[in-house]
mmCIF file of C-alpha atoms in Angstrom:
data_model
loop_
_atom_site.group_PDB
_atom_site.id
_atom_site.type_symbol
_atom_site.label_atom_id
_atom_site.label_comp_id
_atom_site.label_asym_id
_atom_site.label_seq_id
_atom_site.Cartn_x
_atom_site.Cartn_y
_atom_site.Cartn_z
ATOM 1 C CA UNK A 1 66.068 39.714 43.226
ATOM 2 C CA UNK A 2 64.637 36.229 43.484
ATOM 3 C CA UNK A 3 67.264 33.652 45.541
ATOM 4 C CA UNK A 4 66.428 30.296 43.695
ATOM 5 C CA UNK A 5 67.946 27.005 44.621
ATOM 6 C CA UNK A 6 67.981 24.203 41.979
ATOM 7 C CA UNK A 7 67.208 20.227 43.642
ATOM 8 C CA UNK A 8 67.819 17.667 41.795
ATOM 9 C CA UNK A 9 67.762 14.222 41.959
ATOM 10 C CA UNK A 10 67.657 11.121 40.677
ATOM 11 C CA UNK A 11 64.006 8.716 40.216
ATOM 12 C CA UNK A 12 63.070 7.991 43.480
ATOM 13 C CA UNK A 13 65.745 10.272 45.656
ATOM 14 C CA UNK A 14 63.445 11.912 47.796
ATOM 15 C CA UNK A 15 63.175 15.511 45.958
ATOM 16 C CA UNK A 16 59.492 16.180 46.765
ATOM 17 C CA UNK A 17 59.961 14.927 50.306
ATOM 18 C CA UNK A 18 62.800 17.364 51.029
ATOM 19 C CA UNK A 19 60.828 20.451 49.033
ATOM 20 C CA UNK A 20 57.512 19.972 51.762
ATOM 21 C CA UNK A 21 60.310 19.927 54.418
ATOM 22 C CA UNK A 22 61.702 22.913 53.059
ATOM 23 C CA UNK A 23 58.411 24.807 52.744
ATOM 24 C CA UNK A 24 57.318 24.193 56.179
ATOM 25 C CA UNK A 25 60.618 26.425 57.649
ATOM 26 C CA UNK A 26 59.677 28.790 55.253
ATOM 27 C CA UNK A 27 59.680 32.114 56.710
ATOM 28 C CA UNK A 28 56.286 34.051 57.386
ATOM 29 C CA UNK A 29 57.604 37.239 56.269
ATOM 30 C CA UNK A 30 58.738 35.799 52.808
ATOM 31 C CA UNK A 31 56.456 34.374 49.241
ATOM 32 C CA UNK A 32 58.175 31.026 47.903
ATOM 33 C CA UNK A 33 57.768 29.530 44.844
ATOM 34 C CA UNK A 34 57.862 26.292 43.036
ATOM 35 C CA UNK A 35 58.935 25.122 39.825
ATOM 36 C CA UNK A 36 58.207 21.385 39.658
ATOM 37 C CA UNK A 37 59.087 18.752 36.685
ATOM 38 C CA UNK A 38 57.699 15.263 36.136
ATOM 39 C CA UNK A 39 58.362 13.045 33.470
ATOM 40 C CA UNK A 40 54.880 12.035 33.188
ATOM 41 C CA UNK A 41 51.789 14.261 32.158
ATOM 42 C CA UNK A 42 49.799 13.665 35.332
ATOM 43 C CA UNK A 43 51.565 16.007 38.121
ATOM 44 C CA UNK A 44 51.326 14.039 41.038
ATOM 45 C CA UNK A 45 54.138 16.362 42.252
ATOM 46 C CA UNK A 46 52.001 19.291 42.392
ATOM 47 C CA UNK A 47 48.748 17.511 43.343
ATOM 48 C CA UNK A 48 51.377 16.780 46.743
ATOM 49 C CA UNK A 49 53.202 20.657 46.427
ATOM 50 C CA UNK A 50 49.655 22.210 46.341
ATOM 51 C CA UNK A 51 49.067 23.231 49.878
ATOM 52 C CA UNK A 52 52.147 23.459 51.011
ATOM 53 C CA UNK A 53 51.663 27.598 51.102
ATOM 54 C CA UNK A 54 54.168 28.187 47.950
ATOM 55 C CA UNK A 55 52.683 29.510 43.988
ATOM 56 C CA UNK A 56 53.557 26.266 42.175
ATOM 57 C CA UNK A 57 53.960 26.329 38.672
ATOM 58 C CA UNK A 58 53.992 22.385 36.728
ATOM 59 C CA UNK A 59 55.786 21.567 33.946
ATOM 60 C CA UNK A 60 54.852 17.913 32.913
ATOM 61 C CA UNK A 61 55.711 15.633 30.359
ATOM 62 C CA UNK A 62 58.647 15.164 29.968
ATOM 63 C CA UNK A 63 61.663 17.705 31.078
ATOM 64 C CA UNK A 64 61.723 21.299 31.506
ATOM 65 C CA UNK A 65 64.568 21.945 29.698
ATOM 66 C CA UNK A 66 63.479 20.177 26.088
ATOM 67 C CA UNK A 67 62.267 22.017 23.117
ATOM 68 C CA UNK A 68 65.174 24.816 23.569
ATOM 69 C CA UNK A 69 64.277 24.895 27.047
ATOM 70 C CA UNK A 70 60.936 27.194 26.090
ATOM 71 C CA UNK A 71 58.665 25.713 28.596
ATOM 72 C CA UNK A 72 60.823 26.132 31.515
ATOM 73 C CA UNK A 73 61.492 30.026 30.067
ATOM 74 C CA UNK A 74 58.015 30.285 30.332
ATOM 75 C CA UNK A 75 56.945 28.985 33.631
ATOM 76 C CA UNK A 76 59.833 30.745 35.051
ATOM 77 C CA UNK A 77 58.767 34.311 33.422
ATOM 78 C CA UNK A 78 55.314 33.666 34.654
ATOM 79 C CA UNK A 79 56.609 32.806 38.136
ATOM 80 C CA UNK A 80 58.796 35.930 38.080
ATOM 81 C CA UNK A 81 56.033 38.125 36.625
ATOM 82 C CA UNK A 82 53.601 37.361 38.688
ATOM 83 C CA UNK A 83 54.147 35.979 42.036
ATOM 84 C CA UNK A 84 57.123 37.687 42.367
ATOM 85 C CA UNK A 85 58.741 35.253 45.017
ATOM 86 C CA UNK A 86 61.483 36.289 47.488
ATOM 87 C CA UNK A 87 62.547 32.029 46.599
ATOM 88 C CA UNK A 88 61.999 30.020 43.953
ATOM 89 C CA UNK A 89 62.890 26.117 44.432
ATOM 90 C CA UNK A 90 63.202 24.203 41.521
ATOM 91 C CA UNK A 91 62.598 20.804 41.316
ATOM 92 C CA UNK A 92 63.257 18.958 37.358
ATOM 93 C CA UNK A 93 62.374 15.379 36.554
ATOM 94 C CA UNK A 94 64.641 12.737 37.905
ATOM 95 C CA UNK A 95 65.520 12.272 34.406
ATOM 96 C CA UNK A 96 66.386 15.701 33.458
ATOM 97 C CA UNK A 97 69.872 16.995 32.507
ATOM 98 C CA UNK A 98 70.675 20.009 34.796
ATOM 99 C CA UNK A 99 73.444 21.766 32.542
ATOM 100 C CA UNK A 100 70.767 23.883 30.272
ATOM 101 C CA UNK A 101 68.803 24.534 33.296
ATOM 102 C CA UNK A 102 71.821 26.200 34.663
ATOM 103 C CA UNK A 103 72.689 27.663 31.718
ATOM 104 C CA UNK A 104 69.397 29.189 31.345
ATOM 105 C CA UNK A 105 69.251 30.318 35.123
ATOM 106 C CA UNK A 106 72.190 32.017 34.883
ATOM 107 C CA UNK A 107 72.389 33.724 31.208
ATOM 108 C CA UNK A 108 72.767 37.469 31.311
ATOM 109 C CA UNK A 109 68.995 38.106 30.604
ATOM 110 C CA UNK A 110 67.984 36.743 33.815
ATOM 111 C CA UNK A 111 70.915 38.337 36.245
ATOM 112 C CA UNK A 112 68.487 41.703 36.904
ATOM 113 C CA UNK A 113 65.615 39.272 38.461
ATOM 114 C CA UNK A 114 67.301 35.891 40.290
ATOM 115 C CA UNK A 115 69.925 34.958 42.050
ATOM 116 C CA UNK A 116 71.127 31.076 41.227
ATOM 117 C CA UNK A 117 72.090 30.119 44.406
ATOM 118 C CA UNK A 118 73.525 26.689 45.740
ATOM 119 C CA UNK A 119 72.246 23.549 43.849
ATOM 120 C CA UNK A 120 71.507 20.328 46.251
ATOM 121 C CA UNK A 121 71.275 16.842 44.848
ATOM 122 C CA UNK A 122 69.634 14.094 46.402
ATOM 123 C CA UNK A 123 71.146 10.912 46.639
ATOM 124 C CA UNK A 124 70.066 7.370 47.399
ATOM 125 C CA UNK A 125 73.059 5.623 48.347
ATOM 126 C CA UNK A 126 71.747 2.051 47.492
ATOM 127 C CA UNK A 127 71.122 3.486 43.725
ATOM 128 C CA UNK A 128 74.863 3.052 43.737
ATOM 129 C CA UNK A 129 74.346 -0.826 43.622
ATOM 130 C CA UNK A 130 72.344 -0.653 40.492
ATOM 131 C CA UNK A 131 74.531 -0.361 37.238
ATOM 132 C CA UNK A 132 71.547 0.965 34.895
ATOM 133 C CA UNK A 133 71.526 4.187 37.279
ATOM 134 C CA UNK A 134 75.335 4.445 37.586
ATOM 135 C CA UNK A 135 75.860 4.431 33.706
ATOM 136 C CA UNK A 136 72.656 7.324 33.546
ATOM 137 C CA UNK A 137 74.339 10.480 31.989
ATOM 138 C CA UNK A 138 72.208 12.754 33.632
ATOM 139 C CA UNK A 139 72.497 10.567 37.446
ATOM 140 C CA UNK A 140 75.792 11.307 37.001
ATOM 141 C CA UNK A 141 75.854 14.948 36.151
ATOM 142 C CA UNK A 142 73.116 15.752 38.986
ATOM 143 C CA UNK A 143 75.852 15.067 41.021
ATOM 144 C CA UNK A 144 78.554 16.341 39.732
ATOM 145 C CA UNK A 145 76.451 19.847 39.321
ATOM 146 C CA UNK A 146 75.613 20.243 42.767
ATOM 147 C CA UNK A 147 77.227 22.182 45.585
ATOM 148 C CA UNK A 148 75.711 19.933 48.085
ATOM 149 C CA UNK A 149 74.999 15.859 48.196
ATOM 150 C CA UNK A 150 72.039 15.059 50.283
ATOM 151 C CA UNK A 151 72.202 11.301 51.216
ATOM 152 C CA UNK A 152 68.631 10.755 51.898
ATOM 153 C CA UNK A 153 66.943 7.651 53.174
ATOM 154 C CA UNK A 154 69.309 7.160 55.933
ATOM 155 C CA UNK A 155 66.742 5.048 57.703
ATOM 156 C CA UNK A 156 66.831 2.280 55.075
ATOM 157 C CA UNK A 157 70.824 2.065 54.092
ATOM 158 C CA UNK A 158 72.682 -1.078 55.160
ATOM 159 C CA UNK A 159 76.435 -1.510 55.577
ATOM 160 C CA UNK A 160 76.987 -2.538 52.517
ATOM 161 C CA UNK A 161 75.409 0.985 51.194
ATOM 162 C CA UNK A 162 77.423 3.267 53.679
ATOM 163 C CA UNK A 163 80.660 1.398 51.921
ATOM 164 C CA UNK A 164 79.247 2.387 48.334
ATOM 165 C CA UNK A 165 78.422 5.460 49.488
ATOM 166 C CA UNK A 166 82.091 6.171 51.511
ATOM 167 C CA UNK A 167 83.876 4.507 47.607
ATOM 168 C CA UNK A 168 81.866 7.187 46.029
ATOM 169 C CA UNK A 169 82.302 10.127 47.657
ATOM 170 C CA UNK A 170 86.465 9.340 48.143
ATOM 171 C CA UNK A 171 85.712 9.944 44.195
ATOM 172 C CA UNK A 172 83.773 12.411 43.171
ATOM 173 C CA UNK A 173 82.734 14.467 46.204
ATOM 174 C CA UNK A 174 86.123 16.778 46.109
ATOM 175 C CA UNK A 175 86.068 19.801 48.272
ATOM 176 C CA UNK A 176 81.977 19.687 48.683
ATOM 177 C CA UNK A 177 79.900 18.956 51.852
ATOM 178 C CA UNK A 178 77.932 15.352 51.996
ATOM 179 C CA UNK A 179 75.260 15.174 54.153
ATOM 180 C CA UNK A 180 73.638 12.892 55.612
ATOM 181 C CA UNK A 181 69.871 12.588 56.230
ATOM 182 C CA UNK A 182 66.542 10.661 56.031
ATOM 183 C CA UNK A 183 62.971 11.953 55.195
ATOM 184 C CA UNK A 184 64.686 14.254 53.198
ATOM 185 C CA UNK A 185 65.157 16.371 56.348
ATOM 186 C CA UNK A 186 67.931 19.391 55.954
ATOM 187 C CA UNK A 187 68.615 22.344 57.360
ATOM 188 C CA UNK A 188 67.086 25.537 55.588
ATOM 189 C CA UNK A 189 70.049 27.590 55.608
ATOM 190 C CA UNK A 190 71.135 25.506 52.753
ATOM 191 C CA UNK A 191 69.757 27.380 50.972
ATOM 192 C CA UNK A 192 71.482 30.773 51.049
ATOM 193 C CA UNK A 193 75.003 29.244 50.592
ATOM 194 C CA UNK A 194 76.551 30.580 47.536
ATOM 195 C CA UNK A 195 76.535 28.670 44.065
ATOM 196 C CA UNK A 196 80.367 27.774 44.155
ATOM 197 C CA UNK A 197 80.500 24.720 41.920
ATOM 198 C CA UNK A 198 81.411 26.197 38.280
ATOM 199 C CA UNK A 199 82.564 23.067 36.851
ATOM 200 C CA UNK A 200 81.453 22.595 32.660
ATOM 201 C CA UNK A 201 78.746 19.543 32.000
ATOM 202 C CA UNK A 202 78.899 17.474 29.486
ATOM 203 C CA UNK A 203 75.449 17.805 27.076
ATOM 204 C CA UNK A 204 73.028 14.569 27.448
ATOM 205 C CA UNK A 205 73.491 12.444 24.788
ATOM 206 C CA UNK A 206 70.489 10.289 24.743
ATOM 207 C CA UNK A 207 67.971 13.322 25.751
ATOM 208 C CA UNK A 208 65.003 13.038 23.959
ATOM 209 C CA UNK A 209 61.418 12.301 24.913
ATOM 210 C CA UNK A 210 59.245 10.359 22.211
ATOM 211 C CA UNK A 211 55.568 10.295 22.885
ATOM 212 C CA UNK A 212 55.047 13.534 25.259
ATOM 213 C CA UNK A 213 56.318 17.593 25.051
ATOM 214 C CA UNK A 214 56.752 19.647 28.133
ATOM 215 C CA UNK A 215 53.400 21.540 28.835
ATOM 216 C CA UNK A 216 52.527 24.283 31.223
ATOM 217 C CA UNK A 217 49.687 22.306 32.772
ATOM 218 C CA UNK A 218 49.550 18.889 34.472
ATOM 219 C CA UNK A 219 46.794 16.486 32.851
ATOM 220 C CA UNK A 220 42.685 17.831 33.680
ATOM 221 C CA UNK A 221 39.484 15.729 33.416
ATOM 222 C CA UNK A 222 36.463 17.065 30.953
ATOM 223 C CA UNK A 223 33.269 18.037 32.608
ATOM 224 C CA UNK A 224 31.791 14.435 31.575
ATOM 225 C CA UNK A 225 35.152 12.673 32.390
ATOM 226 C CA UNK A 226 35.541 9.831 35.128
ATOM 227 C CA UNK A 227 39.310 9.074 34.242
ATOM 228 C CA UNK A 228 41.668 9.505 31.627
ATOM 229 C CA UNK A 229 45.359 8.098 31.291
ATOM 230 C CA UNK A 230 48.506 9.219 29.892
ATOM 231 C CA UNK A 231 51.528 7.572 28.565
ATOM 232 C CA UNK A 232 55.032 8.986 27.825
ATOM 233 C CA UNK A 233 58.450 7.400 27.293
ATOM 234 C CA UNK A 234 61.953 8.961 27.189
ATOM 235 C CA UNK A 235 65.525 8.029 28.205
ATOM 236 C CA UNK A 236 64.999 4.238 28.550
ATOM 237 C CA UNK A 237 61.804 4.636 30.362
ATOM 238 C CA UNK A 238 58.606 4.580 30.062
ATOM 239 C CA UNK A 239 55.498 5.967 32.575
ATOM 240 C CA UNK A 240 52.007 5.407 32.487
ATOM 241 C CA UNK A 241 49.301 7.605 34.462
ATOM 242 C CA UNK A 242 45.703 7.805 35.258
ATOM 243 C CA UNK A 243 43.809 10.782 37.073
ATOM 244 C CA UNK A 244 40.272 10.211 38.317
ATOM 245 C CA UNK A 245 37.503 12.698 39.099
ATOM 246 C CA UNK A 246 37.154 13.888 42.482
ATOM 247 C CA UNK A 247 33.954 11.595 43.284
ATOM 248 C CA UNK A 248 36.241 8.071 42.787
ATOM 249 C CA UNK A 249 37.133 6.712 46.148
ATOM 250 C CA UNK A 250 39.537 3.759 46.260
ATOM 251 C CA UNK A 251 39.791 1.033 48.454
ATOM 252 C CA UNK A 252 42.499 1.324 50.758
ATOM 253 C CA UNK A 253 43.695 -1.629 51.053
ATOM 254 C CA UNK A 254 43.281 -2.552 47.378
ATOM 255 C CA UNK A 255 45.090 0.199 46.523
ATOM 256 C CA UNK A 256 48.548 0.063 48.790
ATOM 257 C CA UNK A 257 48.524 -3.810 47.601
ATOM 258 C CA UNK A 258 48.216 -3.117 43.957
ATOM 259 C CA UNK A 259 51.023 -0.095 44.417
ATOM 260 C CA UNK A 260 53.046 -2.710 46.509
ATOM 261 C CA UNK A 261 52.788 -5.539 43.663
ATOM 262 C CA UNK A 262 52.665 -3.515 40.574
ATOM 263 C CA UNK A 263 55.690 -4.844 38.670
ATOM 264 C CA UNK A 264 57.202 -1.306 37.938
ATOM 265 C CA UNK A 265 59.895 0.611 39.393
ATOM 266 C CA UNK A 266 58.099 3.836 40.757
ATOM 267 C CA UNK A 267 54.845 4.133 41.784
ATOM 268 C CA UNK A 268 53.999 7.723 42.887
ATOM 269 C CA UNK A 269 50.076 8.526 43.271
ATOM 270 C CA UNK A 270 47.669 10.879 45.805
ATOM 271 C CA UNK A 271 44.411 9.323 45.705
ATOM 272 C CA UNK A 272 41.096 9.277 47.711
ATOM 273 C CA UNK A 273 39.967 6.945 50.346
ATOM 274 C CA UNK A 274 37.566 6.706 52.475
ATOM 275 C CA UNK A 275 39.476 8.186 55.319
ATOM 276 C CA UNK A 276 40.319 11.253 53.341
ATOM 277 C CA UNK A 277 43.661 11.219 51.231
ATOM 278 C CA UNK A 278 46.269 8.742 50.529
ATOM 279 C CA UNK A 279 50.057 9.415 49.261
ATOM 280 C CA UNK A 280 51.680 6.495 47.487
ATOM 281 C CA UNK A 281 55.632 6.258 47.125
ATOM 282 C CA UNK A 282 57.387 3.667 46.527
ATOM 283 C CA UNK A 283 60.608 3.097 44.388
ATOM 284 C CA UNK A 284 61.620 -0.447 43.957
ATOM 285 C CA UNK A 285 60.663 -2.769 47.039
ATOM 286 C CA UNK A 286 60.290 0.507 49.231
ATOM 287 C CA UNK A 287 56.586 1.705 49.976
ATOM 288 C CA UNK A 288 56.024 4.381 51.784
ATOM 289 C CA UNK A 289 52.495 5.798 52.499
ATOM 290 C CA UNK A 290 51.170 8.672 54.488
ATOM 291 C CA UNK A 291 47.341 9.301 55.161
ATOM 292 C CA UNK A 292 46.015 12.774 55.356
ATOM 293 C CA UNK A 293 42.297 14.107 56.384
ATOM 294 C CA UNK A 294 41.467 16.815 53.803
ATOM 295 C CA UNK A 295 40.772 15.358 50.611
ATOM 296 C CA UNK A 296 41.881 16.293 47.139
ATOM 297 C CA UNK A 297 40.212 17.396 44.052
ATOM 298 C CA UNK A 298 41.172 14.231 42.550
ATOM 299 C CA UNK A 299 43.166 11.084 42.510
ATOM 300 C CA UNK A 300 46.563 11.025 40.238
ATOM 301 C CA UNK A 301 49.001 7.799 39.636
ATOM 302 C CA UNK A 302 51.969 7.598 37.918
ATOM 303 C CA UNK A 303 54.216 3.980 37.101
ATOM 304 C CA UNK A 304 57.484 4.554 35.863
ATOM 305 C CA UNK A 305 59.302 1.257 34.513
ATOM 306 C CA UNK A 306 62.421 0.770 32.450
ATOM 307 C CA UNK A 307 60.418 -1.264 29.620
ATOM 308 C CA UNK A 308 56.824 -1.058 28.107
ATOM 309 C CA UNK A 309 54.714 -2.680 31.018
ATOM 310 C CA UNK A 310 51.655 -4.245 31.078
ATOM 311 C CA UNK A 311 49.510 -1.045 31.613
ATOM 312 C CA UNK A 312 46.165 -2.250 30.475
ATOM 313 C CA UNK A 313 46.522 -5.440 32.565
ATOM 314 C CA UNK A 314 47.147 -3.016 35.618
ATOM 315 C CA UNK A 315 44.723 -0.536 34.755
ATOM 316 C CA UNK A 316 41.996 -3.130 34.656
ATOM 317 C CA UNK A 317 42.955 -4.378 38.299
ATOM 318 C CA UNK A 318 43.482 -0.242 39.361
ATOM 319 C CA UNK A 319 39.567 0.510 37.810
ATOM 320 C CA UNK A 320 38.210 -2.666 39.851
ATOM 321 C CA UNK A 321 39.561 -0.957 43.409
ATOM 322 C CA UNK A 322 37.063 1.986 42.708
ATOM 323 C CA UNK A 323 34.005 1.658 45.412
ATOM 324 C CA UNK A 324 32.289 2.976 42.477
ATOM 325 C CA UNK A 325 33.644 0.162 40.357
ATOM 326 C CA UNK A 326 30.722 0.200 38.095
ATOM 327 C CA UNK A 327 31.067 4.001 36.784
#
């Protein structure tokens, strides 16, 4: 039987954060695996999940769950068939619904092979503030699906945040544990605590993703191919991406100035620099960067924005931070 834990979260939570902190107390003795989501086609996600020791399966574009929920059947099968994990984490876009994921995790066909355990949801407090993520359907139903609330980003709350988060959980937390964290750092036993909350979700209303369908793959470069870019929209939002080949070096401080100005609402990238690799997060006003030696295949970067942006305008100033500028 294959335990698997379900985290979910919101745009911007801290979901891929808390999965590397998971995998690093993962015990020697045991095979993990990943099942990650993104709502755009590039997989940044993975490019940051890949050598973290775990099989990672992507399933960009959109969410898992769409299309009768056949691409997530899919990965999962393959993960199941041929890994054949003692864990599987699960992490869905922050704009995925989580009631057919649970639905599908825990229909009769599946009960032989996995074990749905508890489901953790990550939680900003200072997203409370912001009324377009309070009235989100599936914001909402993240946490109320969960068996644990992780309030991440401790680090960056002020007092007026602690009050919205104390209102909130006086409201919907109930009988469930809130903790309280930053870095997305929690304790691994977390993980082996039964799946106890069984209350019915409401269906998304508004789920639907326009441009993009869920793939099996995150976005790849032809042989001849400097750079491509990807768009997709869905659920009031709307992301643009661009991956580069694995000889496009970026200026480094370029690149943290256009992610820091970029008029969008996520930035999320892993690109190279001269120093090796650079990981890009910032939601909002919050940047936060981390420089690594060993240097990836290639560079990914995804914007995620609540209206159509100006993506050409901003991939004309991203293409001009290339050292190669002229390729």
């Amino acid at each position: 039987m294959t335990k698997v834990n379900l985290i979910t979260g919101f745009l911007g939570s801290g979901k891929t954060t808390t999965l590397l902190h998971l995998l690093q107390q993962k015990p020697e003795n045991e095979k993990w695996a990943v099942l990650v989501n993104e709502f755009g086609e590039i997989g940044v996600d993975g490019a940051l999940l890949a050598e973290s020791g775990a099989v990672l399966k992507e399933i960009p574009g959109g969410c898992m769950c769409c299309v009768n929920g056949l691409p997530m059947q899919v990965g999962l099968n393959m993960l199941l068939k041929q890994a054949k994990p003692d864990r599987l984490l699960i992490e869905p876009t922050g704009l995925g619904h989580p009631r057919q994921i649970i639905e599908m995790l825990t229909a009769e066909i599946y009960q032989p092979w996995l074990s749905l355990h508890a489901t953790l949801s990550l939680l900003d407090p200072r997203q409370l503030h912001d009324p377009r993520v309070m009235e989100n359907e599936n914001f909402r139903d993240q946490l109320a699906a969960a068996d644990f609330i992780i309030a991440n980003k401790q680090d960056r709350w002020e007092t007026e945040d602690v009050n919205a988060l104390d209102e909130w959980q006086q409201l919907h937390l109930g009988d469930r544990q809130l903790i309280k964290t930053e870095f997305g750092r929690i304790e691994p036993y977390l993980l082996d605590r039964p799946r106890l909350n069984l209350r019915a979700l409401p269906g998304a209303l508004h789920h639907d993703h326009s441009h993009a369908k869920s793939t099996l793959a995150a976005l790849r470069l032809d042989n001849n191919t400097r750079w491509r870019r990807a768009l997709n929209q869905g659920q009031g939002y709307y992301a643009c991406g661009w991956i580069f080949d694995h000889e496009t070096v970026f200026d480094t401080i370029g690149i943290l100035e256009w992610a820091r100005l970029a008029p969008v609402t996520r930035v999320k990238g892993v690109v190279r620099i001269t120093e090796g690799l650079l990981s890009i997060n910032r939601q909002g006003q919050d940047l936060q960067i981390e420089t690594r030696q060993s240097a990836p295949p290639d560079s990914r970067i995804e914007l995620i924005h609540e209206e159509e942006a100006a993506w050409n305008t901003l991939q004309s100033a991203l293409l001009k931070l290339r050292l190669d500028a002229g390729a």
